[in-house]
């Protein structure tokens, strides 16, 4: 088969279409003839050499795809040769064929083309696992998504609205703001010309929002905390604005705020801290602590520098197949019906031939697109 090979870490020019061996099919996997794959920020980082694939994963980039099943492993139930599907991958989407654990495969939602479905698995699994499973956004709550015109942002706006939330979105120009509005965002904020904290406070009567999905990281951390309501939840899925910052802990105390991270999109993301408040103490941990199990920092006064550290266990890409299958199952139960009902749709900006993967990366890194960019073998 042909696949995009990263010849060395570097710019888009290092992405080369080459003849490679077909993937080996394991007993619990299906082999998919790829119809299309979609770009993600993690692909550009892998290309640069700063985000290698997990152990045992395909060396080729690509975290999602759609296509037709060509073969099934002997332990696979529920899928047959000829089924049209899309899938969440650990890598290998930039190829003509990919092998994937059967639990990470999804049917094509009614009303979505096979090609368009390539842009669904990664955004659907990321948004559902972070905004709903981790941050527990519910109907009648308020939700702010940064980068509302991105693949993640366009999907988050739609699914949050379909579940009854009030949605605020930030974007960088009038075209992108108008598109966010067309998807259902109740308030669209130009982050280049407006203060999103002031806009959020004005729109909510000074309360703030209940949940924030953030792709910026350090540069926005304190402002995000200032934008949250009591018992607000901040989920950080990217570090485009840096990985290290200082915050005022007295922002957390009175409002009982939660900060958590889950991402495979940004350089240097390795450990994910959750900041909890119990009584008058603050705990920083990678798991939800009990009243007697937590990492206490008694010497902290007004601030603490949050750093990333070791394991990356909250991200989608390095999770084990069983954990990914759980997320995929939740997405099929909770998100796919919204797509079938026409409340959520894939937003595809442009498609490129697989041989032009470098040009597709240039477009993604220009930040001129809205929604997803596809590659077609």
Short mmCIF file of N, CA and C in Angstrom, two decimals, residues 50-115:
data_model
loop_
_atom_site.label_atom_id
_atom_site.label_comp_id
_atom_site.label_asym_id
_atom_site.label_seq_id
_atom_site.Cartn_x
_atom_site.Cartn_y
_atom_site.Cartn_z
N UNK A 50 8.14 16.07 17.65
CA UNK A 50 7.91 16.37 19.06
C UNK A 50 6.77 15.56 19.67
N UNK A 51 6.11 14.72 18.88
CA UNK A 51 5.00 13.93 19.43
C UNK A 51 4.99 12.55 18.78
N UNK A 52 5.90 11.67 19.20
CA UNK A 52 5.99 10.34 18.58
C UNK A 52 4.76 9.50 18.89
N UNK A 53 4.44 8.55 18.04
CA UNK A 53 3.28 7.68 18.30
C UNK A 53 3.53 6.79 19.51
N UNK A 54 2.45 6.35 20.17
CA UNK A 54 2.61 5.43 21.31
C UNK A 54 3.26 4.12 20.88
N UNK A 55 3.81 3.42 21.84
CA UNK A 55 4.44 2.13 21.56
C UNK A 55 3.44 1.18 20.92
N UNK A 56 3.84 0.58 19.82
CA UNK A 56 3.00 -0.38 19.14
C UNK A 56 2.07 0.22 18.10
N UNK A 57 1.97 1.55 18.05
CA UNK A 57 1.08 2.20 17.09
C UNK A 57 1.76 2.31 15.73
N UNK A 58 0.97 2.53 14.70
CA UNK A 58 1.51 2.75 13.37
C UNK A 58 2.46 3.95 13.37
N UNK A 59 3.55 3.90 12.61
CA UNK A 59 4.46 5.05 12.55
C UNK A 59 3.93 6.18 11.68
N UNK A 60 2.86 5.92 10.94
CA UNK A 60 2.34 6.92 10.03
C UNK A 60 1.33 7.80 10.76
N UNK A 61 1.25 9.08 10.44
CA UNK A 61 0.29 9.95 11.12
C UNK A 61 -1.14 9.63 10.74
N UNK A 62 -2.07 10.25 11.47
CA UNK A 62 -3.49 10.07 11.16
C UNK A 62 -4.23 9.42 12.31
N UNK A 63 -5.10 10.18 12.99
CA UNK A 63 -5.78 9.71 14.19
C UNK A 63 -7.24 9.35 13.97
N UNK A 64 -7.70 9.41 12.73
CA UNK A 64 -9.09 9.04 12.43
C UNK A 64 -9.19 8.77 10.93
N UNK A 65 -10.21 8.00 10.58
CA UNK A 65 -10.42 7.72 9.16
C UNK A 65 -11.83 7.22 8.94
N UNK A 66 -12.20 7.14 7.67
CA UNK A 66 -13.41 6.43 7.27
C UNK A 66 -13.03 5.50 6.13
N UNK A 67 -13.86 4.49 5.90
CA UNK A 67 -13.56 3.56 4.83
C UNK A 67 -14.41 2.31 4.88
N UNK A 68 -13.95 1.28 4.19
CA UNK A 68 -14.69 0.02 4.06
C UNK A 68 -13.86 -1.12 4.63
N UNK A 69 -14.47 -1.96 5.45
CA UNK A 69 -13.76 -3.08 6.06
C UNK A 69 -13.39 -4.11 4.99
N UNK A 70 -12.10 -4.43 4.94
CA UNK A 70 -11.59 -5.41 3.98
C UNK A 70 -11.35 -6.78 4.60
N UNK A 71 -11.10 -6.80 5.91
CA UNK A 71 -10.85 -8.07 6.59
C UNK A 71 -11.14 -7.89 8.07
N UNK A 72 -11.47 -9.01 8.75
CA UNK A 72 -11.73 -8.97 10.19
C UNK A 72 -10.91 -10.04 10.89
N UNK A 73 -10.40 -9.71 12.07
CA UNK A 73 -9.67 -10.70 12.87
C UNK A 73 -10.59 -11.78 13.39
N UNK A 74 -10.02 -12.90 13.77
CA UNK A 74 -10.84 -14.07 14.13
C UNK A 74 -11.65 -13.87 15.40
N UNK A 75 -11.27 -12.92 16.24
CA UNK A 75 -12.02 -12.67 17.48
C UNK A 75 -13.03 -11.54 17.36
N UNK A 76 -13.17 -10.98 16.19
CA UNK A 76 -14.03 -9.81 16.01
C UNK A 76 -15.48 -10.23 15.79
N UNK A 77 -16.37 -9.62 16.57
CA UNK A 77 -17.80 -9.83 16.41
C UNK A 77 -18.47 -8.50 16.06
N UNK A 78 -19.51 -8.56 15.26
CA UNK A 78 -20.30 -7.36 14.99
C UNK A 78 -19.91 -6.60 13.74
N UNK A 79 -18.76 -6.91 13.15
CA UNK A 79 -18.34 -6.25 11.92
C UNK A 79 -18.07 -7.29 10.84
N UNK A 80 -18.39 -6.92 9.59
CA UNK A 80 -18.20 -7.83 8.47
C UNK A 80 -17.46 -7.14 7.34
N UNK A 81 -16.84 -7.93 6.49
CA UNK A 81 -16.21 -7.39 5.28
C UNK A 81 -17.28 -6.66 4.47
N UNK A 82 -16.95 -5.47 4.02
CA UNK A 82 -17.88 -4.68 3.24
C UNK A 82 -18.59 -3.59 4.03
N UNK A 83 -18.54 -3.66 5.36
CA UNK A 83 -19.17 -2.63 6.19
C UNK A 83 -18.46 -1.29 5.98
N UNK A 84 -19.23 -0.22 5.86
CA UNK A 84 -18.67 1.12 5.76
C UNK A 84 -18.64 1.72 7.16
N UNK A 85 -17.47 2.21 7.55
CA UNK A 85 -17.25 2.60 8.95
C UNK A 85 -16.35 3.84 9.03
N UNK A 86 -16.26 4.39 10.24
CA UNK A 86 -15.21 5.35 10.57
C UNK A 86 -14.57 4.88 11.87
N UNK A 87 -13.39 5.39 12.18
CA UNK A 87 -12.66 4.82 13.31
C UNK A 87 -11.74 5.83 13.97
N UNK A 88 -11.58 5.66 15.28
CA UNK A 88 -10.60 6.40 16.08
C UNK A 88 -9.31 5.60 16.06
N UNK A 89 -8.21 6.25 15.69
CA UNK A 89 -6.94 5.55 15.52
C UNK A 89 -5.88 6.06 16.49
N UNK A 90 -4.87 5.23 16.73
CA UNK A 90 -3.66 5.67 17.42
C UNK A 90 -2.61 6.17 16.45
N UNK A 91 -2.89 6.02 15.17
CA UNK A 91 -2.00 6.42 14.09
C UNK A 91 -2.32 5.59 12.86
N UNK A 92 -1.73 5.97 11.72
CA UNK A 92 -1.87 5.17 10.52
C UNK A 92 -2.94 5.61 9.54
N UNK A 93 -3.63 6.70 9.82
CA UNK A 93 -4.70 7.14 8.93
C UNK A 93 -4.22 7.66 7.59
N UNK A 94 -2.97 8.17 7.53
CA UNK A 94 -2.43 8.71 6.28
C UNK A 94 -1.93 7.55 5.41
N UNK A 95 -2.83 6.66 5.04
CA UNK A 95 -2.44 5.47 4.29
C UNK A 95 -3.65 4.94 3.53
N UNK A 96 -3.40 4.00 2.65
CA UNK A 96 -4.50 3.38 1.89
C UNK A 96 -5.24 2.34 2.71
N UNK A 97 -4.56 1.79 3.71
CA UNK A 97 -5.17 0.79 4.58
C UNK A 97 -4.71 1.03 6.01
N UNK A 98 -5.56 0.65 6.97
CA UNK A 98 -5.18 0.76 8.37
C UNK A 98 -5.86 -0.35 9.17
N UNK A 99 -5.13 -0.92 10.13
CA UNK A 99 -5.69 -1.91 11.03
C UNK A 99 -6.01 -1.22 12.35
N UNK A 100 -7.19 -1.51 12.90
CA UNK A 100 -7.65 -0.81 14.11
C UNK A 100 -8.43 -1.78 14.99
N UNK A 101 -8.28 -1.71 16.32
CA UNK A 101 -9.10 -2.55 17.20
C UNK A 101 -10.58 -2.36 16.92
N UNK A 102 -11.32 -3.44 16.90
CA UNK A 102 -12.73 -3.39 16.52
C UNK A 102 -13.55 -2.48 17.43
N UNK A 103 -13.14 -2.34 18.69
CA UNK A 103 -13.88 -1.49 19.62
C UNK A 103 -13.77 -0.01 19.32
N UNK A 104 -12.87 0.37 18.43
CA UNK A 104 -12.68 1.78 18.09
C UNK A 104 -13.35 2.14 16.76
N UNK A 105 -14.18 1.25 16.29
CA UNK A 105 -14.84 1.43 15.00
C UNK A 105 -16.30 1.83 15.22
N UNK A 106 -16.77 2.73 14.37
CA UNK A 106 -18.14 3.25 14.46
C UNK A 106 -18.83 3.11 13.12
N UNK A 107 -20.15 2.90 13.12
CA UNK A 107 -20.88 2.91 11.85
C UNK A 107 -20.96 4.32 11.29
N UNK A 108 -21.19 4.45 10.01
CA UNK A 108 -21.38 5.77 9.41
C UNK A 108 -22.78 6.25 9.77
N UNK A 109 -22.90 7.42 10.40
CA UNK A 109 -24.23 7.90 10.77
C UNK A 109 -25.09 8.16 9.52
N UNK A 110 -26.36 7.86 9.62
CA UNK A 110 -27.29 8.11 8.53
C UNK A 110 -27.27 9.58 8.15
N UNK A 111 -27.15 9.85 6.85
CA UNK A 111 -27.13 11.23 6.38
C UNK A 111 -25.75 11.82 6.20
N UNK A 112 -24.72 11.07 6.58
CA UNK A 112 -23.33 11.53 6.43
C UNK A 112 -22.65 10.66 5.38
N UNK A 113 -21.92 11.29 4.45
CA UNK A 113 -21.23 10.51 3.43
C UNK A 113 -20.03 9.80 4.02
N UNK A 114 -19.59 8.78 3.34
CA UNK A 114 -18.44 8.01 3.81
C UNK A 114 -17.21 8.91 3.91
N UNK A 115 -17.02 9.78 2.95
CA UNK A 115 -15.87 10.69 2.97
C UNK A 115 -15.97 11.67 4.14
#
